mmCIF file with all atom_site columns, C-alpha atoms in Angstrom:
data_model
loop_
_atom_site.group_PDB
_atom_site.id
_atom_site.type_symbol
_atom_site.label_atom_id
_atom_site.label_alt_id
_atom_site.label_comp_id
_atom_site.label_asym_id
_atom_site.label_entity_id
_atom_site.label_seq_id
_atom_site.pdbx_PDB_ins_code
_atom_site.Cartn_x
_atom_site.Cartn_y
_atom_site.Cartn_z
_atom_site.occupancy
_atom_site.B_iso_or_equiv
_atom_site.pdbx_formal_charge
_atom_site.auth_seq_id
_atom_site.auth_comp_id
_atom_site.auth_asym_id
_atom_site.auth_atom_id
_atom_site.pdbx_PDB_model_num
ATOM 1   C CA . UNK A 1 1   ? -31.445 39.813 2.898  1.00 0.00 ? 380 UNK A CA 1
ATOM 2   C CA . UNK A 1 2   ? -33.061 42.885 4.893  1.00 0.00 ? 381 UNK A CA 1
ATOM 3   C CA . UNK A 1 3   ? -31.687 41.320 8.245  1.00 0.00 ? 382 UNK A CA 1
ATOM 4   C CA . UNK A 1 4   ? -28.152 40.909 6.578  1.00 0.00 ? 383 UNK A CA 1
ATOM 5   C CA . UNK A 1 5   ? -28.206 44.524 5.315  1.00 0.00 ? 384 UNK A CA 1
ATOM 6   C CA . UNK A 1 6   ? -28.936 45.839 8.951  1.00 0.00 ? 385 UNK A CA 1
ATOM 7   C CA . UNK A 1 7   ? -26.070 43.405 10.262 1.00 0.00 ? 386 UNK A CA 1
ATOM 8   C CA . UNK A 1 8   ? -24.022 45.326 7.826  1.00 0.00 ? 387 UNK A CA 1
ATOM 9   C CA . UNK A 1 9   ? -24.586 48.486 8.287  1.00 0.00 ? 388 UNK A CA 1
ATOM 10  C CA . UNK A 1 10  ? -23.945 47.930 12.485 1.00 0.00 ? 389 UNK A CA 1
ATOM 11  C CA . UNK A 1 11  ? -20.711 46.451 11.691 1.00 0.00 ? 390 UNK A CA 1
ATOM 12  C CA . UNK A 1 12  ? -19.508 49.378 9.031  1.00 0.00 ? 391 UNK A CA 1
ATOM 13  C CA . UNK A 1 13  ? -20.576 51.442 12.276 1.00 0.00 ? 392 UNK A CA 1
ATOM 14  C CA . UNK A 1 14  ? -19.350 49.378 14.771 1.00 0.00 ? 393 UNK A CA 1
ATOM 15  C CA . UNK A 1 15  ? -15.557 49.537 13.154 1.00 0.00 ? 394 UNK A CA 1
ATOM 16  C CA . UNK A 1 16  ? -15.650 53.325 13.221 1.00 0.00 ? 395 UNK A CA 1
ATOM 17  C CA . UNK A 1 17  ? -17.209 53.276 17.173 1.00 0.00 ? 396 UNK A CA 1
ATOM 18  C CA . UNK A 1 18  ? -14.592 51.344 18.026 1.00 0.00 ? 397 UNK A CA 1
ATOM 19  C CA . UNK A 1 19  ? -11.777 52.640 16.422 1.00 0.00 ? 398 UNK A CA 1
ATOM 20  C CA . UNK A 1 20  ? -12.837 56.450 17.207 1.00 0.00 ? 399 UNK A CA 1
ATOM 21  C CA . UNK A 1 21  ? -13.606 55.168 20.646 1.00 0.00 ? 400 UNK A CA 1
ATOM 22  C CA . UNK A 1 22  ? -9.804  54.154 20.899 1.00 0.00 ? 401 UNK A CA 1
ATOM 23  C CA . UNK A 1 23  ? -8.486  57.032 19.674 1.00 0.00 ? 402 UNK A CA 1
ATOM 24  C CA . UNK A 1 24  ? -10.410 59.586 21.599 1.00 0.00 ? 403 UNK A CA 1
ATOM 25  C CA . UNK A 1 25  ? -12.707 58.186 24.218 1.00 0.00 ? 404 UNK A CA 1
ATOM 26  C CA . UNK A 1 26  ? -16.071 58.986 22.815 1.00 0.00 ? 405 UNK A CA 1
ATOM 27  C CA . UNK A 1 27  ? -18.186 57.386 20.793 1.00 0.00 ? 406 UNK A CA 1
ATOM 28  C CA . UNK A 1 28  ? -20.218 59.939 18.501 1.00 0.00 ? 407 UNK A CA 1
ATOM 29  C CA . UNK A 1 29  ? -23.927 60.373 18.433 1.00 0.00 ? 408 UNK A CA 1
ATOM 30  C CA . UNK A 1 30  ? -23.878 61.608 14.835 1.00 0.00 ? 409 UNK A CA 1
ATOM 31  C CA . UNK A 1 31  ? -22.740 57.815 13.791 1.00 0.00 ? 410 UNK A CA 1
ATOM 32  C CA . UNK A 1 32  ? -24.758 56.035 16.864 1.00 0.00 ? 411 UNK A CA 1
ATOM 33  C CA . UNK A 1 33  ? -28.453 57.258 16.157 1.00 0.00 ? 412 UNK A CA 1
ATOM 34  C CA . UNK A 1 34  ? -28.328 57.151 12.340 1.00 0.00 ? 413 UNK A CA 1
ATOM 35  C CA . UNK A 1 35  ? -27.139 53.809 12.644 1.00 0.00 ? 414 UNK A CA 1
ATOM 36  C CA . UNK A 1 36  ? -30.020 52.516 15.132 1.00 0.00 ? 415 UNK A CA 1
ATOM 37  C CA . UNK A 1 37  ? -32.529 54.365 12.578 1.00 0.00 ? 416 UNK A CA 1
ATOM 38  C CA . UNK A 1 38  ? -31.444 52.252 9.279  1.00 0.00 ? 417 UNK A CA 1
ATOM 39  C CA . UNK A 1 39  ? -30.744 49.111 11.551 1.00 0.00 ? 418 UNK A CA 1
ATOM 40  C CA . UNK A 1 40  ? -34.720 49.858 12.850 1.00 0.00 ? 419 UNK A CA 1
ATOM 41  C CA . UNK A 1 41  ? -35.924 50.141 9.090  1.00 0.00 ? 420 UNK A CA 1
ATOM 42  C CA . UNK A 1 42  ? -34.238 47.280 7.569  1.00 0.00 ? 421 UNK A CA 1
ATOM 43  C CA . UNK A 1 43  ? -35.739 45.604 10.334 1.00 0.00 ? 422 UNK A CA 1
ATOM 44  C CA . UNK A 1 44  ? -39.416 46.602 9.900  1.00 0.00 ? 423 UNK A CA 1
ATOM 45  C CA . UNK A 1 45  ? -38.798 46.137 6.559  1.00 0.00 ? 424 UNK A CA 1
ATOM 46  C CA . UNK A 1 46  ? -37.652 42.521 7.370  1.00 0.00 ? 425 UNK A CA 1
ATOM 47  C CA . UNK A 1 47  ? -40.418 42.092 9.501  1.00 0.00 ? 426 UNK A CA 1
ATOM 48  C CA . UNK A 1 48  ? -43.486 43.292 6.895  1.00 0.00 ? 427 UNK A CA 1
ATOM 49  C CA . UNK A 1 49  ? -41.702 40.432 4.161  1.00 0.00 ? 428 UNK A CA 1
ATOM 50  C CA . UNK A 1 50  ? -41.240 37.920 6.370  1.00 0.00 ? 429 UNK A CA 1
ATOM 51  C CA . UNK A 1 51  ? -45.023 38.295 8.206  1.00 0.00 ? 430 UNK A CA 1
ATOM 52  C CA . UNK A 1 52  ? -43.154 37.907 11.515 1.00 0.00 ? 431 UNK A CA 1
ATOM 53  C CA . UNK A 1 53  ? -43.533 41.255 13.707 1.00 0.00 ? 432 UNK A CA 1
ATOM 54  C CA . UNK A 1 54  ? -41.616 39.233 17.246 1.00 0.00 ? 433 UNK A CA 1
ATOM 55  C CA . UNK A 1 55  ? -37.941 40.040 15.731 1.00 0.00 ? 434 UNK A CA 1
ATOM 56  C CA . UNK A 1 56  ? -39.069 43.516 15.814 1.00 0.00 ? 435 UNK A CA 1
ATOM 57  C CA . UNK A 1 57  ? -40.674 43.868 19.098 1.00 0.00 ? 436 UNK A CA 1
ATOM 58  C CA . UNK A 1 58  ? -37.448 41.710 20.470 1.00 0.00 ? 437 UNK A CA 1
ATOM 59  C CA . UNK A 1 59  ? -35.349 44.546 18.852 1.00 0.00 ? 438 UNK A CA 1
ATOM 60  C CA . UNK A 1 60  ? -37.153 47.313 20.193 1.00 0.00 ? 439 UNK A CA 1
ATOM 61  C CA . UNK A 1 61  ? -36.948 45.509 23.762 1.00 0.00 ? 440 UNK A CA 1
ATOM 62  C CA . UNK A 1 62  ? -33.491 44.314 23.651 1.00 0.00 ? 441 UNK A CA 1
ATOM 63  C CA . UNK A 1 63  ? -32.641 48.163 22.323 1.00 0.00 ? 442 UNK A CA 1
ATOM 64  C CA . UNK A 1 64  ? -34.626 49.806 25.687 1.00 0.00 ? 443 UNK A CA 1
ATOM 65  C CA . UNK A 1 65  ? -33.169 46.970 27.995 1.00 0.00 ? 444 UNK A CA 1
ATOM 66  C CA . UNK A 1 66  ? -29.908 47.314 26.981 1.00 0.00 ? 445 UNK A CA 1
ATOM 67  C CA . UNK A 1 67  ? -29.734 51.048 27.231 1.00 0.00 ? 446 UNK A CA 1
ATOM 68  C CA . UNK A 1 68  ? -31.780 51.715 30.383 1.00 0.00 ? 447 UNK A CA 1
ATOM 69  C CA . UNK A 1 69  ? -29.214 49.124 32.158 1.00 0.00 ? 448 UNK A CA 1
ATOM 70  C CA . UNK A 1 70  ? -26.471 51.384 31.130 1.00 0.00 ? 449 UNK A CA 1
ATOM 71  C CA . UNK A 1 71  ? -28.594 54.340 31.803 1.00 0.00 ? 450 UNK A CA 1
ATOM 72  C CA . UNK A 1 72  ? -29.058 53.482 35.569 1.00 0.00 ? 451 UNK A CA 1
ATOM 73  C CA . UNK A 1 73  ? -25.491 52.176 36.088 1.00 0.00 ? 452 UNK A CA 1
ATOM 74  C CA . UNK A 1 74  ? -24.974 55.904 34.446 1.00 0.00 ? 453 UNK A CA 1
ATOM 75  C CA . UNK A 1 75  ? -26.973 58.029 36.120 1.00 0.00 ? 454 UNK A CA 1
ATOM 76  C CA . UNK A 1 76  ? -26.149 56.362 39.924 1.00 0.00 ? 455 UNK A CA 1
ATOM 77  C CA . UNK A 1 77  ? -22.574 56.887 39.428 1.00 0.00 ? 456 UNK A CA 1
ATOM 78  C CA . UNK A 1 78  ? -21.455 59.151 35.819 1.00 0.00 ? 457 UNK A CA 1
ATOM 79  C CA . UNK A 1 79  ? -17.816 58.870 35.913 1.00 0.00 ? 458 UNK A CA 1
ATOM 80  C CA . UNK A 1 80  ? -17.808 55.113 35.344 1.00 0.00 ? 459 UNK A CA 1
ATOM 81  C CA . UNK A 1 81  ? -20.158 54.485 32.363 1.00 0.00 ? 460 UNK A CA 1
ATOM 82  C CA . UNK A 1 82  ? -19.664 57.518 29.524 1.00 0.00 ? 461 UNK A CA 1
ATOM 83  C CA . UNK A 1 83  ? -23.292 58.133 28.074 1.00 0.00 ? 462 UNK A CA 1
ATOM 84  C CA . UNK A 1 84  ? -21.676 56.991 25.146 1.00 0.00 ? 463 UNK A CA 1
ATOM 85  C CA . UNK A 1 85  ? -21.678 53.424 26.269 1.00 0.00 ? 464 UNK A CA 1
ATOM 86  C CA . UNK A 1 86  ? -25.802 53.795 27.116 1.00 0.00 ? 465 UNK A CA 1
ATOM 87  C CA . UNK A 1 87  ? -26.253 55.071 24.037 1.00 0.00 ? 466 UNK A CA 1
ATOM 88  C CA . UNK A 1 88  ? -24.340 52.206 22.148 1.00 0.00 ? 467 UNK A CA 1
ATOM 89  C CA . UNK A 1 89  ? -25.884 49.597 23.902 1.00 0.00 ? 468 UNK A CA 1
ATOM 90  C CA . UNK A 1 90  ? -29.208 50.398 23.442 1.00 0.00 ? 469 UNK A CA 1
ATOM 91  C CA . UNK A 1 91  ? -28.205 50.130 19.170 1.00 0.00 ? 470 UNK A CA 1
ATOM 92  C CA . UNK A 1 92  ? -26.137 46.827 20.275 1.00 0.00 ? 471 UNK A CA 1
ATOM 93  C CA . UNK A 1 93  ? -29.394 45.574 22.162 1.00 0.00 ? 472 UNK A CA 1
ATOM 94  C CA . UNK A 1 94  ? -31.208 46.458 19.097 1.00 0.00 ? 473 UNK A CA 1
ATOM 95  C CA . UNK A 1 95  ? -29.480 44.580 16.475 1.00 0.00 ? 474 UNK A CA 1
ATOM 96  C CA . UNK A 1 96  ? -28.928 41.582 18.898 1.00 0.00 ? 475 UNK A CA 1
ATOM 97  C CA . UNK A 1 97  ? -32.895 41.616 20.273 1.00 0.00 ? 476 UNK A CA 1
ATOM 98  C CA . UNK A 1 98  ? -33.894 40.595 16.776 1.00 0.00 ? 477 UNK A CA 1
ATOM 99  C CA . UNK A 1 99  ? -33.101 37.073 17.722 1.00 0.00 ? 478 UNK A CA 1
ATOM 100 C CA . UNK A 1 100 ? -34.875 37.869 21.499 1.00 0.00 ? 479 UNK A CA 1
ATOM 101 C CA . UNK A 1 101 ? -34.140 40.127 24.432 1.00 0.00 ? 480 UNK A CA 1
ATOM 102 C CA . UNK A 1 102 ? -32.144 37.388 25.615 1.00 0.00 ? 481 UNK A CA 1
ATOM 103 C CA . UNK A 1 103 ? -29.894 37.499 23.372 1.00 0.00 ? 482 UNK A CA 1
ATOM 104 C CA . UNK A 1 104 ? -29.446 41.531 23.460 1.00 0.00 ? 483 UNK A CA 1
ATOM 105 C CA . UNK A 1 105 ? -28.716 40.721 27.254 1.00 0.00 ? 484 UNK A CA 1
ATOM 106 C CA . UNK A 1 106 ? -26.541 38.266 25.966 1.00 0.00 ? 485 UNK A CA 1
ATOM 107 C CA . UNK A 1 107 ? -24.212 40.694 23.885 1.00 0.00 ? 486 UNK A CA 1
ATOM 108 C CA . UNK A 1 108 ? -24.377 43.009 26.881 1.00 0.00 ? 487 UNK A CA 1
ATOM 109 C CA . UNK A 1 109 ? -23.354 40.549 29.007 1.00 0.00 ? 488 UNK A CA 1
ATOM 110 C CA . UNK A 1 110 ? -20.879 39.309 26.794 1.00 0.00 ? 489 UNK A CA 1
ATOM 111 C CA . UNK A 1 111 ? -19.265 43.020 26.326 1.00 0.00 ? 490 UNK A CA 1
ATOM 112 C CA . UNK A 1 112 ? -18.337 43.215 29.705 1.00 0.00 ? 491 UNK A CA 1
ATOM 113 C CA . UNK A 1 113 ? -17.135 39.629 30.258 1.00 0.00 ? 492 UNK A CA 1
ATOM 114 C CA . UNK A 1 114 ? -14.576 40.845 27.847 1.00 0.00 ? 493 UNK A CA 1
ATOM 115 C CA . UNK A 1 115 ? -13.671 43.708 29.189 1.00 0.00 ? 494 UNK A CA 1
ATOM 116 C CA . UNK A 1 116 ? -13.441 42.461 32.085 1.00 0.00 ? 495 UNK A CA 1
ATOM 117 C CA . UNK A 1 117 ? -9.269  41.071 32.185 1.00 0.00 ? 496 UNK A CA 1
ATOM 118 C CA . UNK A 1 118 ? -8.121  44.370 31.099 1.00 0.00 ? 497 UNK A CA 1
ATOM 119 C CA . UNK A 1 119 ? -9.991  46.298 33.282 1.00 0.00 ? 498 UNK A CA 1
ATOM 120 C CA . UNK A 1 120 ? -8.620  44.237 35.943 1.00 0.00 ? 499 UNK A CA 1
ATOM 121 C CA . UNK A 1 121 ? -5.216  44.684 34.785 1.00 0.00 ? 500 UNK A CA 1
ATOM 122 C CA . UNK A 1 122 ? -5.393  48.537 34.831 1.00 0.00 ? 501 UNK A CA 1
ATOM 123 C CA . UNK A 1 123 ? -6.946  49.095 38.108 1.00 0.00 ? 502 UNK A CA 1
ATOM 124 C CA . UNK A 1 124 ? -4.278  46.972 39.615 1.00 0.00 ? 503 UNK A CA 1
ATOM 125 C CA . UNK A 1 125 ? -1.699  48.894 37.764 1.00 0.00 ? 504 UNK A CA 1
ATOM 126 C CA . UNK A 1 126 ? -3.340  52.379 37.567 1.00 0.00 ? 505 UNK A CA 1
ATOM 127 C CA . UNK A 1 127 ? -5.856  52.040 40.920 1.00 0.00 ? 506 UNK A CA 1
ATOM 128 C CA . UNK A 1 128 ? -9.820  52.927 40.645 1.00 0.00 ? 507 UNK A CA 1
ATOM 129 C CA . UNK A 1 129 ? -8.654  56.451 38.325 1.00 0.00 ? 508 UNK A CA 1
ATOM 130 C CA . UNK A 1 130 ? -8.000  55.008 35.449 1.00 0.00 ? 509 UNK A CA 1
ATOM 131 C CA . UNK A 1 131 ? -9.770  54.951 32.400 1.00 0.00 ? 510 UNK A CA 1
ATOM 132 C CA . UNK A 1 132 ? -10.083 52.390 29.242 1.00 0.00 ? 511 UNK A CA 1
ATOM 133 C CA . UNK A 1 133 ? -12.889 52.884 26.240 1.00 0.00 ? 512 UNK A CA 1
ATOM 134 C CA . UNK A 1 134 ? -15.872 50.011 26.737 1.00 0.00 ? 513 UNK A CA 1
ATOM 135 C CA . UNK A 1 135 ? -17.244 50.368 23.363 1.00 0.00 ? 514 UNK A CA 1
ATOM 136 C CA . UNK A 1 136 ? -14.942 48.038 21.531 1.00 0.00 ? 515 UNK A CA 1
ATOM 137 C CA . UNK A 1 137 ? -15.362 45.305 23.990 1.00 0.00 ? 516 UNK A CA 1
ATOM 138 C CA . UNK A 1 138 ? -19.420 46.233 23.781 1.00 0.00 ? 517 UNK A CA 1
ATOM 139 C CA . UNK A 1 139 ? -19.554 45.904 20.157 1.00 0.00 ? 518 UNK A CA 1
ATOM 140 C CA . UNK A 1 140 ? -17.774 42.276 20.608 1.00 0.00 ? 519 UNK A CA 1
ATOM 141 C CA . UNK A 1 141 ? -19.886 41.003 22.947 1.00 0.00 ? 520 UNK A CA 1
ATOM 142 C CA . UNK A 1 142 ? -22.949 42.133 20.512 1.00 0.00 ? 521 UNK A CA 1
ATOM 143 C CA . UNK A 1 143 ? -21.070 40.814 17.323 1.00 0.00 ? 522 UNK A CA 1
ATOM 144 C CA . UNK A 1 144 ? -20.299 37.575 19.126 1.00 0.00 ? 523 UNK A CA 1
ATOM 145 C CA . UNK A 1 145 ? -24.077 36.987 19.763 1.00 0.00 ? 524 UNK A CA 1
ATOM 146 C CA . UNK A 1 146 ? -25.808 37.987 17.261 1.00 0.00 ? 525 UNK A CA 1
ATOM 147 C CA . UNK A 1 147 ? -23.238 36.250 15.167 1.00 0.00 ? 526 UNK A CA 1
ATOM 148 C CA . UNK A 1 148 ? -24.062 32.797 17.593 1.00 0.00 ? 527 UNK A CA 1
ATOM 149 C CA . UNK A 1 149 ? -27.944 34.116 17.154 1.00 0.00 ? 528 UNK A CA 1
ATOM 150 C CA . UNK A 1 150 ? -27.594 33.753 13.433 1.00 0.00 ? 529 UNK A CA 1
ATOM 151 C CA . UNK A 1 151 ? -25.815 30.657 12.712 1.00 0.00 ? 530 UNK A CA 1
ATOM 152 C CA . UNK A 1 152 ? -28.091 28.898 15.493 1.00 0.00 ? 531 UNK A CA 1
ATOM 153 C CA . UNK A 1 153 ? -31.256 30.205 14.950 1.00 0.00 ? 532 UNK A CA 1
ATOM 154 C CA . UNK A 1 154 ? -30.936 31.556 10.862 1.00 0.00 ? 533 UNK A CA 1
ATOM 155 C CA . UNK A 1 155 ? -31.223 35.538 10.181 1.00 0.00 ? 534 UNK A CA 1
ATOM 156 C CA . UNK A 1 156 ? -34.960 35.092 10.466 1.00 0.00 ? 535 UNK A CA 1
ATOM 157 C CA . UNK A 1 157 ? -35.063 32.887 13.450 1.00 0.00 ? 536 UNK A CA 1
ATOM 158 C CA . UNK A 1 158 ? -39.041 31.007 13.222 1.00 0.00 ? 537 UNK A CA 1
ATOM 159 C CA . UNK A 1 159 ? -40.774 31.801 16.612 1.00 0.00 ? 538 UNK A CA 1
#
């Protein structure tokens, strides 16, 4: 129920990242952090009922390998990954590590896989200038795995 109730809340979140990050470009602290702080309670809460403290540690791994990827891809080169994007996929790689850093890689992964045709599309039409949001497409990729993560492995997978 705990694990559900964080799932929730990132996907209430996750609808207004995306559609704000449409509309303007940016994806806003004020909803990312809050988010990532009652996703990380429900979660310790989770863990402390359920006796099992590796969903936790996975979150809190997937969460810092998730974001420092971003972060370095960020810092080497700015103008092609908004500190928006590091700062939503370190939440992403925390909901999604609950089921194992693997599968926070996984969402990552999968965020840019579908990105990946339109991006194509505009720098052939637009050349290397343009500009599209990621944080739709990031929030997919983490919603289609930790969706996968939870049908496969149940919201409390057994380690």
């Amino acid at each position: 129920m705990l694990v559900g109730a964080a799932v929730a809340a990132w996907l209430v979140a996750g609808v207004r990242l995306a559609v704000t990050d449409l509309q303007t470009g940016l994806l806003p602290t004020r909803v990312i952090w809050p988010t990532a702080a009652v996703v990380w309670v429900l979660y310790t809460a989770a863990s402390l009922v359920e006796a099992e403290p590796a969903g936790l540690v996975g979150a809190a791994v997937g969460g810092a390998a998730c974001g420092a990827l971003l972060a370095a891809i960020h810092i080497v080169h700015p103008p092609s990954m908004g500190f928006g994007d590091v700062r939503l996929s370190a939440l992403n790689g925390l909901l999604c590590g609950w089921w194992g850093w693997q599968t926070a890689l996984l969402g990552l992964t999968a965020g840019f896989v579908l990105a990946l045709p339109e991006a194509l599309i505009v720098l052939a039409r637009h050349g290397r200038s343009a500009v599209r949001p990621l944080g739709p497409y990031l929030l997919a990729g983490a919603a289609i795995a930790a969706g996968w993560a939870a049908t496969t492995q149940g919201l409390v997978p057994a380690r």
